[in-house]
PDB file of C-alpha atoms in Angstrom:
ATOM      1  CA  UNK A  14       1.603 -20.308 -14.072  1.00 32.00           C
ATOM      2  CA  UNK A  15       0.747 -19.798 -10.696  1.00 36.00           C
ATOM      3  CA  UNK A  16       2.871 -21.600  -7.577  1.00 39.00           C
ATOM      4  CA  UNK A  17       1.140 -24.476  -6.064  1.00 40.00           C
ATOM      5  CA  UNK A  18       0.628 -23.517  -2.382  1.00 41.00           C
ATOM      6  CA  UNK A  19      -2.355 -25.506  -0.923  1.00 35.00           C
ATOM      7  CA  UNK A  20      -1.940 -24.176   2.902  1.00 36.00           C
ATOM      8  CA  UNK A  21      -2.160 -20.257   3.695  1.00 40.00           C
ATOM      9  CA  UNK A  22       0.308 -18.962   6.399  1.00 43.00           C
ATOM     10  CA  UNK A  23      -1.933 -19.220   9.743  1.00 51.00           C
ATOM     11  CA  UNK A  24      -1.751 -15.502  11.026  1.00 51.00           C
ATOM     12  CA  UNK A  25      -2.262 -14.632  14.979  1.00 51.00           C
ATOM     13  CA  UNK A  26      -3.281 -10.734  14.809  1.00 52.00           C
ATOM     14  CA  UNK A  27      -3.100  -9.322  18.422  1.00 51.00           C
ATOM     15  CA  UNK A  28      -6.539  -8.728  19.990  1.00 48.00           C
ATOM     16  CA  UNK A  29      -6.143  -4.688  19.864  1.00 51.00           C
ATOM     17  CA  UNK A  30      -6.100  -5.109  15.805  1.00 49.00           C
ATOM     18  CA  UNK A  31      -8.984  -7.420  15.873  1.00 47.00           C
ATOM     19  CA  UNK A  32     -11.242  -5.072  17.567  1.00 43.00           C
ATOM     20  CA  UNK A  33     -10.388  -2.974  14.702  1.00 52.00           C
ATOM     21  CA  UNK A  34     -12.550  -4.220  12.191  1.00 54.00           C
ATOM     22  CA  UNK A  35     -15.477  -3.795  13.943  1.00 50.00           C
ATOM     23  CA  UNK A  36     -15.251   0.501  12.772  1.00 53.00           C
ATOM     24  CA  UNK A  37     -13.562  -0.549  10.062  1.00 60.00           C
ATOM     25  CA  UNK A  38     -16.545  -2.590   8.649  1.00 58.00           C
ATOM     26  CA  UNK A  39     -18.168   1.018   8.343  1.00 54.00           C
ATOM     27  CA  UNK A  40     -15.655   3.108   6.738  1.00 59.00           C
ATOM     28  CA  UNK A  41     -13.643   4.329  10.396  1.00 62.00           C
ATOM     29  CA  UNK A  42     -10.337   3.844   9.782  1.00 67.00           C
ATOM     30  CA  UNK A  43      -8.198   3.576  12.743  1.00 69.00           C
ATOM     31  CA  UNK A  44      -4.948   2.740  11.488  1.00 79.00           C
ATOM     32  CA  UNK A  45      -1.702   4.872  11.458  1.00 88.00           C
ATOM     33  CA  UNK A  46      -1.648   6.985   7.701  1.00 92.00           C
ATOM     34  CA  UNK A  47       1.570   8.358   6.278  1.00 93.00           C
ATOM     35  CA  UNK A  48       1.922  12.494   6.765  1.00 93.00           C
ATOM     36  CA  UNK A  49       1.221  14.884   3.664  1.00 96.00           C
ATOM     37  CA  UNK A  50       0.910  17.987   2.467  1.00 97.00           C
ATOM     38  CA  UNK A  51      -1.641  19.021  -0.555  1.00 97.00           C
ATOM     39  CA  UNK A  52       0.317  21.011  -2.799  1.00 96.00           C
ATOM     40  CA  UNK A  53      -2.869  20.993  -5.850  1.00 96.00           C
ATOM     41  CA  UNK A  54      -6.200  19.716  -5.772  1.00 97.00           C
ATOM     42  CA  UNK A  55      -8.615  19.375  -8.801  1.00 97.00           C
ATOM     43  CA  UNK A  56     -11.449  17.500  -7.410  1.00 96.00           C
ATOM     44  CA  UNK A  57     -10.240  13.703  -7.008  1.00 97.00           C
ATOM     45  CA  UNK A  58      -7.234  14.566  -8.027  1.00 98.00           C
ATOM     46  CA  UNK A  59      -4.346  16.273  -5.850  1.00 98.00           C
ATOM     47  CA  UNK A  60      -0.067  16.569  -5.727  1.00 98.00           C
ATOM     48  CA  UNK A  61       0.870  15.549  -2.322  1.00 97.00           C
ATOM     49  CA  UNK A  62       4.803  15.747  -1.043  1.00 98.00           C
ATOM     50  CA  UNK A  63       5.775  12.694   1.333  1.00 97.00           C
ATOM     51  CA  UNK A  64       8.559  13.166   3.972  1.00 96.00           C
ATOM     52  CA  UNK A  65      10.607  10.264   3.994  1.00 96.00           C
ATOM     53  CA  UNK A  66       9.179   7.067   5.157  1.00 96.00           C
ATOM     54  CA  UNK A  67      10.378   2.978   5.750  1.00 97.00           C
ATOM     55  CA  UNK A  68       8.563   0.189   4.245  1.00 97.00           C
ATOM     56  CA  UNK A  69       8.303  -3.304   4.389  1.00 96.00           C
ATOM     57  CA  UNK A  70       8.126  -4.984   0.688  1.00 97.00           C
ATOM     58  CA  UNK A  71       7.513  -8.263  -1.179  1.00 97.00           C
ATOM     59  CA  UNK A  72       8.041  -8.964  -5.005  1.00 97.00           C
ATOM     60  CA  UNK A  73       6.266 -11.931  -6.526  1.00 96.00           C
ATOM     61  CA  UNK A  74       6.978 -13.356 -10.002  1.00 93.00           C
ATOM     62  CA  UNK A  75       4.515 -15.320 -12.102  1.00 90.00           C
ATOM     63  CA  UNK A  76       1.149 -14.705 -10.825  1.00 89.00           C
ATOM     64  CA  UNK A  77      -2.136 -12.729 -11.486  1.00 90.00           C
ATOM     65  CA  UNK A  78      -2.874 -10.127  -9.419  1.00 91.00           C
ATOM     66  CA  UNK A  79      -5.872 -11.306  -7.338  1.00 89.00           C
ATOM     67  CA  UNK A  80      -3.825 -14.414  -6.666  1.00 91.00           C
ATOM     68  CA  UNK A  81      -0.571 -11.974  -5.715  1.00 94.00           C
ATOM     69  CA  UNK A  82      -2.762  -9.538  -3.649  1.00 92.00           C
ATOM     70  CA  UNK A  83      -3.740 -12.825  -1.212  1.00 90.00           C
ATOM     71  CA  UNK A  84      -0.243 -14.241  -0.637  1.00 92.00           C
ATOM     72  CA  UNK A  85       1.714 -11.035  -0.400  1.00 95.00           C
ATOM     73  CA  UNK A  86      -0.659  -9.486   1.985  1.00 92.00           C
ATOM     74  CA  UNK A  87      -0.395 -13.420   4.329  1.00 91.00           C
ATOM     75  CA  UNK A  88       3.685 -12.964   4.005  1.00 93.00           C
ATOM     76  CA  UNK A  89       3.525  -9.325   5.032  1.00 93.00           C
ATOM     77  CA  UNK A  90       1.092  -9.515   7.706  1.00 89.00           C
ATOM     78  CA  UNK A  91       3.035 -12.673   9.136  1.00 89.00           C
ATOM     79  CA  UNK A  92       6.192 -10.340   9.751  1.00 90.00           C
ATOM     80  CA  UNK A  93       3.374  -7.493  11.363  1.00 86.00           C
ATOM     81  CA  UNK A  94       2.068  -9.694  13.717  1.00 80.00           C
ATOM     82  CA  UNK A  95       4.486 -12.375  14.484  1.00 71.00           C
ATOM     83  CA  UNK A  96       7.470 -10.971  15.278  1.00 57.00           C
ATOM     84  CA  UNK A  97      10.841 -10.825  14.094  1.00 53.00           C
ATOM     85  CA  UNK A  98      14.191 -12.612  13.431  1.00 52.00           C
ATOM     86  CA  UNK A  99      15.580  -9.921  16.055  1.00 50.00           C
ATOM     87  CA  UNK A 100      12.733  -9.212  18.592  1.00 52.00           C
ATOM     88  CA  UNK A 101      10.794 -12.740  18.492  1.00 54.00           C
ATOM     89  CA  UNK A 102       7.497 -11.451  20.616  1.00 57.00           C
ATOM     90  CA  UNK A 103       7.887  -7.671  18.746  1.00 66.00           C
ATOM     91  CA  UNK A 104       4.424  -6.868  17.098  1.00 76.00           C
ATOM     92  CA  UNK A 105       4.018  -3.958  15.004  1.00 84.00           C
ATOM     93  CA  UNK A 106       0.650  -1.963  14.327  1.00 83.00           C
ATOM     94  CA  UNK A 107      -1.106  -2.402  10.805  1.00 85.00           C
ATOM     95  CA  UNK A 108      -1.049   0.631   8.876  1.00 90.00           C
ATOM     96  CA  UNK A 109      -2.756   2.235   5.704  1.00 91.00           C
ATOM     97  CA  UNK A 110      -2.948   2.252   2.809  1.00 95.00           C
ATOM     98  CA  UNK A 111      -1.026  -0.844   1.385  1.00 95.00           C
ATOM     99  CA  UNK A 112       0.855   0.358  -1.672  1.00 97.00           C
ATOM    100  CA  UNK A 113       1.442  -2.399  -4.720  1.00 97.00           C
ATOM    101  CA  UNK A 114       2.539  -1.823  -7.802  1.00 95.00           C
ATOM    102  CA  UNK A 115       3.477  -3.713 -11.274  1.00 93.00           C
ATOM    103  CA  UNK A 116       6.931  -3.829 -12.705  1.00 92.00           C
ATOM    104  CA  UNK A 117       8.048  -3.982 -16.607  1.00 88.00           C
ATOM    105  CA  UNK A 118       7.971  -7.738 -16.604  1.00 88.00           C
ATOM    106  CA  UNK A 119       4.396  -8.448 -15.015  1.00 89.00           C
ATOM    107  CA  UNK A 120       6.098  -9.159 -11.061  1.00 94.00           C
ATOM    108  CA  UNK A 121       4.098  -7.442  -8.498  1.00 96.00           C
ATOM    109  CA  UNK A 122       5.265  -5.832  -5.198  1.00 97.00           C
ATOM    110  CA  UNK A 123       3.578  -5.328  -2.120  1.00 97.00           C
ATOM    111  CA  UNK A 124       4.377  -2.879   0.715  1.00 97.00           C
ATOM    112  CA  UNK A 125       3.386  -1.713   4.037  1.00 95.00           C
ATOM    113  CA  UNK A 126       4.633   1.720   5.189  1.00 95.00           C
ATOM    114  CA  UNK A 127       6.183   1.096   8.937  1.00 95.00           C
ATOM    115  CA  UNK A 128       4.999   3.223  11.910  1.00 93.00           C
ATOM    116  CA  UNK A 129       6.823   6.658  11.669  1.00 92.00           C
ATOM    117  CA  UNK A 130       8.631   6.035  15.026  1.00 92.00           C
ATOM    118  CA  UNK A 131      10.448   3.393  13.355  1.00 93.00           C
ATOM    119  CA  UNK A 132      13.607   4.095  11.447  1.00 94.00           C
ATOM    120  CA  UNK A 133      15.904   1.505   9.249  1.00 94.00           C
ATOM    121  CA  UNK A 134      18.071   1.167  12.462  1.00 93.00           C
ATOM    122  CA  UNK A 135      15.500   0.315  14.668  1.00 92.00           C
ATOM    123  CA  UNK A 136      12.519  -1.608  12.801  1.00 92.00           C
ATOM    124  CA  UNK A 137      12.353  -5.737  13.555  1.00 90.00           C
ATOM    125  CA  UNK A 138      14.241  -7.901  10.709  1.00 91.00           C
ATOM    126  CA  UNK A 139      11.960 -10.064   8.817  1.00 92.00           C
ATOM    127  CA  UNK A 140      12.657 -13.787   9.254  1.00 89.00           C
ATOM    128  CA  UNK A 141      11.037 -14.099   5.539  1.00 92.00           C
ATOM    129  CA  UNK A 142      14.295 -13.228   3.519  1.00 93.00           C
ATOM    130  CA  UNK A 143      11.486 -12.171   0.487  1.00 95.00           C
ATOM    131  CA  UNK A 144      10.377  -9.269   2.805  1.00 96.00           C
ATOM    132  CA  UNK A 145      12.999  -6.488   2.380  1.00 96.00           C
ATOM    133  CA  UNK A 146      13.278  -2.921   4.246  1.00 97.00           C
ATOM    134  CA  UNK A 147      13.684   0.211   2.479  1.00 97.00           C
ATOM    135  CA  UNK A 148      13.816   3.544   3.527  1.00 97.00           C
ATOM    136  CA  UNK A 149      11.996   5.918   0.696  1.00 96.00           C
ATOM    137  CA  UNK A 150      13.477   9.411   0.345  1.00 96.00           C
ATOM    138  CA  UNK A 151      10.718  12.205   0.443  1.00 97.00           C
ATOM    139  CA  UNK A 152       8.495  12.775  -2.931  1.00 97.00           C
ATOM    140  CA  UNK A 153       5.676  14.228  -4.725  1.00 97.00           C
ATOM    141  CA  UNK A 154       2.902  12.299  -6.298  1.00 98.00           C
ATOM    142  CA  UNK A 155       0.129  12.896  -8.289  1.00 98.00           C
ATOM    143  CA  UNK A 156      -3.296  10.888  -7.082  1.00 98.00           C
ATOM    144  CA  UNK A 157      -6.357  10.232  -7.781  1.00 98.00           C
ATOM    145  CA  UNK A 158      -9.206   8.565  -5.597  1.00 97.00           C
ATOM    146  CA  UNK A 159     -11.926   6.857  -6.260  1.00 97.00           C
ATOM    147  CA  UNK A 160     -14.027   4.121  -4.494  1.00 95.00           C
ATOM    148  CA  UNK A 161     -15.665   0.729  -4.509  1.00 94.00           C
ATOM    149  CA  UNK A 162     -14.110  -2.846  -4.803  1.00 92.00           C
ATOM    150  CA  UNK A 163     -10.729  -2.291  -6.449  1.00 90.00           C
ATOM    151  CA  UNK A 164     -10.625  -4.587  -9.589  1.00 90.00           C
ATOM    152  CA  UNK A 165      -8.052  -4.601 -11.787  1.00 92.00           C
ATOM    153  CA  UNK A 166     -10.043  -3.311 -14.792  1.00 94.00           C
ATOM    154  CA  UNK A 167     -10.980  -0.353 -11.981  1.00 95.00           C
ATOM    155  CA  UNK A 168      -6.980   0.259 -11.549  1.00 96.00           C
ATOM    156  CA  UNK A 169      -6.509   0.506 -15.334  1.00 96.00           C
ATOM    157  CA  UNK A 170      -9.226   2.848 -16.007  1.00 97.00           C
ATOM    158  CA  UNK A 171      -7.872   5.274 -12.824  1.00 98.00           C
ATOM    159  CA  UNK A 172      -3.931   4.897 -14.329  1.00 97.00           C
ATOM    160  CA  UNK A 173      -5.104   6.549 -17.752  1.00 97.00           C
ATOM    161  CA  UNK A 174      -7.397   9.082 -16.080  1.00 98.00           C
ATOM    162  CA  UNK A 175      -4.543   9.835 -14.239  1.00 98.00           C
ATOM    163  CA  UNK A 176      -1.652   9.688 -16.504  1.00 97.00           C
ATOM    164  CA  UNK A 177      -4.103  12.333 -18.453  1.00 97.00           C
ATOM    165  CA  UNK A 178      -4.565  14.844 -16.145  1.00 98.00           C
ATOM    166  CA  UNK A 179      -0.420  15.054 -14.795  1.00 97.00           C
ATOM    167  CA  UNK A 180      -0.155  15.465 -18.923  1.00 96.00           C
ATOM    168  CA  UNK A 181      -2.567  18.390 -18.882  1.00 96.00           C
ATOM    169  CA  UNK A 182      -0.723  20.320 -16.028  1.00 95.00           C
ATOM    170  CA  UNK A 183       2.229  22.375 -17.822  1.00 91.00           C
ATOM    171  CA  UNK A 184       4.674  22.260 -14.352  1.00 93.00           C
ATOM    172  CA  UNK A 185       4.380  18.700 -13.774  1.00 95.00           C
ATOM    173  CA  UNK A 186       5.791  15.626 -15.203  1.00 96.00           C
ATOM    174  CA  UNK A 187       6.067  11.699 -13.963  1.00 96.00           C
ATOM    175  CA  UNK A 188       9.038  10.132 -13.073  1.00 94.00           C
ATOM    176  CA  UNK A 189       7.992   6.613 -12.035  1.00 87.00           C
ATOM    177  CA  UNK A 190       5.760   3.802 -12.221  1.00 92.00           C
ATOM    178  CA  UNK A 191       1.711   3.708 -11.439  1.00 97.00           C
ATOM    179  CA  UNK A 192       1.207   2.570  -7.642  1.00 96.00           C
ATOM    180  CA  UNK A 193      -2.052   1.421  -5.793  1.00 97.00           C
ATOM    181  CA  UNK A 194      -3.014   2.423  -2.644  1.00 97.00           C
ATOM    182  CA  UNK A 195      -5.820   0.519  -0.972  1.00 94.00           C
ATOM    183  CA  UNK A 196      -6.324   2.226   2.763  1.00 93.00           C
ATOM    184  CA  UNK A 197      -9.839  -0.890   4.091  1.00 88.00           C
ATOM    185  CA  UNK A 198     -10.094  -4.469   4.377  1.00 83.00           C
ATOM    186  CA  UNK A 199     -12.017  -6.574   1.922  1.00 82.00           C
ATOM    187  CA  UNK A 200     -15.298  -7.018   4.327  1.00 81.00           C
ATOM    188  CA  UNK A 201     -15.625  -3.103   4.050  1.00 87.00           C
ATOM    189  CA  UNK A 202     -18.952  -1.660   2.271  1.00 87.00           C
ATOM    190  CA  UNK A 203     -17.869  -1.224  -0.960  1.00 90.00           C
ATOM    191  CA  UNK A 204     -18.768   2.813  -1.334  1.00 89.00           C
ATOM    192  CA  UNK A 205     -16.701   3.723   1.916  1.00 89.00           C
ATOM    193  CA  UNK A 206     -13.684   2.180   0.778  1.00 91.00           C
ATOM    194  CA  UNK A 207     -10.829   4.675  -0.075  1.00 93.00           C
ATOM    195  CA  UNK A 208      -8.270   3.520  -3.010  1.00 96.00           C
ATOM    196  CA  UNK A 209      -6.514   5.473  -4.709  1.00 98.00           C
ATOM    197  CA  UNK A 210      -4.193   5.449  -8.031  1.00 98.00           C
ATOM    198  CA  UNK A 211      -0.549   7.500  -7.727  1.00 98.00           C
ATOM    199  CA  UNK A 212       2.977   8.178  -9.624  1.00 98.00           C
ATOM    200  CA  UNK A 213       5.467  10.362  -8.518  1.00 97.00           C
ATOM    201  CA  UNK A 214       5.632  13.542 -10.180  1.00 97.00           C
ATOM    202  CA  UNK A 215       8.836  16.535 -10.469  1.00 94.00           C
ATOM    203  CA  UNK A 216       8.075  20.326 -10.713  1.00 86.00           C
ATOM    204  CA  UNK A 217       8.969  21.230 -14.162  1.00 77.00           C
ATOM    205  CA  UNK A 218      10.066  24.886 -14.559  1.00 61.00           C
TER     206      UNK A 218
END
């Protein structure tokens, strides 16, 4: 059952990421994206290796995922945009993609990846004690990306194309859960928006 919360969090984005959606709107992302190298690519599918990078993260219990998606992304973007328990007036940048993902017993967690110049030392404490900081040791992953409006029947279909091509290639096997990456804002045309499907993947020799 889902949590009866009848008023959203107001969010107060800074003017700078305001003006952003105007390129946005047409596909021109603007936003900071995490650092990676190709190691494979087979059309819309690649292996990528991450260096190591800090996120901000929410996990929500007991709710579908279009109702999830909304209140995660206000709580997140509340700690983005209004400060911190440390730095009150400290604003960070948005970045893309947000990541989400789907654990064993149906909760859901959300997570922004932090600018790069920030480190676990130095990023703003959340005043939401749900919103935790976690530094993410460098990885491979497996992807595949598609576009349009990202349903959740569209996520299912792109976890077992995926799942079945990682199976296929002899020196690769996964080693974690399915994750979502959606890199545009709802208002986007739907054919210009990036998403992509991912799991983290080992060398197998």
């Amino acid at each position: 059952m889902e949590p009866n919360n009848t008023e959203s969090e107001k969010l107060h984005p800074p003017i700078k990421e305001k003006f952003k959606s105007i390129p946005e709107t047409f596909g021109i992302r603007v936003n900071e994206e995490p650092i990676y190298n190709v190691l494979k690519k087979d059309g819309d599918f690649e292996v990528r290796h991450y260096p190591k990078q800090l996120i901000a993260k929410i996990t929500l219990h007991g709710m579908s995922y279009d109702y999830f998606r909304e209140h995660a992304f206000e709580k997140l973007a509340a700690y983005i945009f209004e400060g911190s328990e440390s730095k009150k007036n400290e604003q960070l940048p948005m970045t893309d993609p947000i990541l989400q993902h789907e654990d064993p017993n149906g909760a859901w967690t959300m997570s922004f990846i932090l600018p790069k110049e920030y480190t676990l030392a130095t990023a703003p404490k959340p005043k939401n004690p749900e919103i935790m900081l976690e530094e993410v040791e460098p990885y491979n992953a497996a992807v595949v990306t598609y576009s349009g409006n990202n349903k959740l029947s569209k996520i299912e279909e792109h976890k077992k194309e995926l799942g079945e091509w990682v199976k296929k290639q002899n020196e690769l096997a996964m080693t974690g859960h399915f994750f979502i990456a959606q890199y545009d804002a709802p208002f986007v045309v739907p054919h210009l928006k990036r998403n992509e499907v991912q799991v983290k993947v080992n060398t197998v020799h």
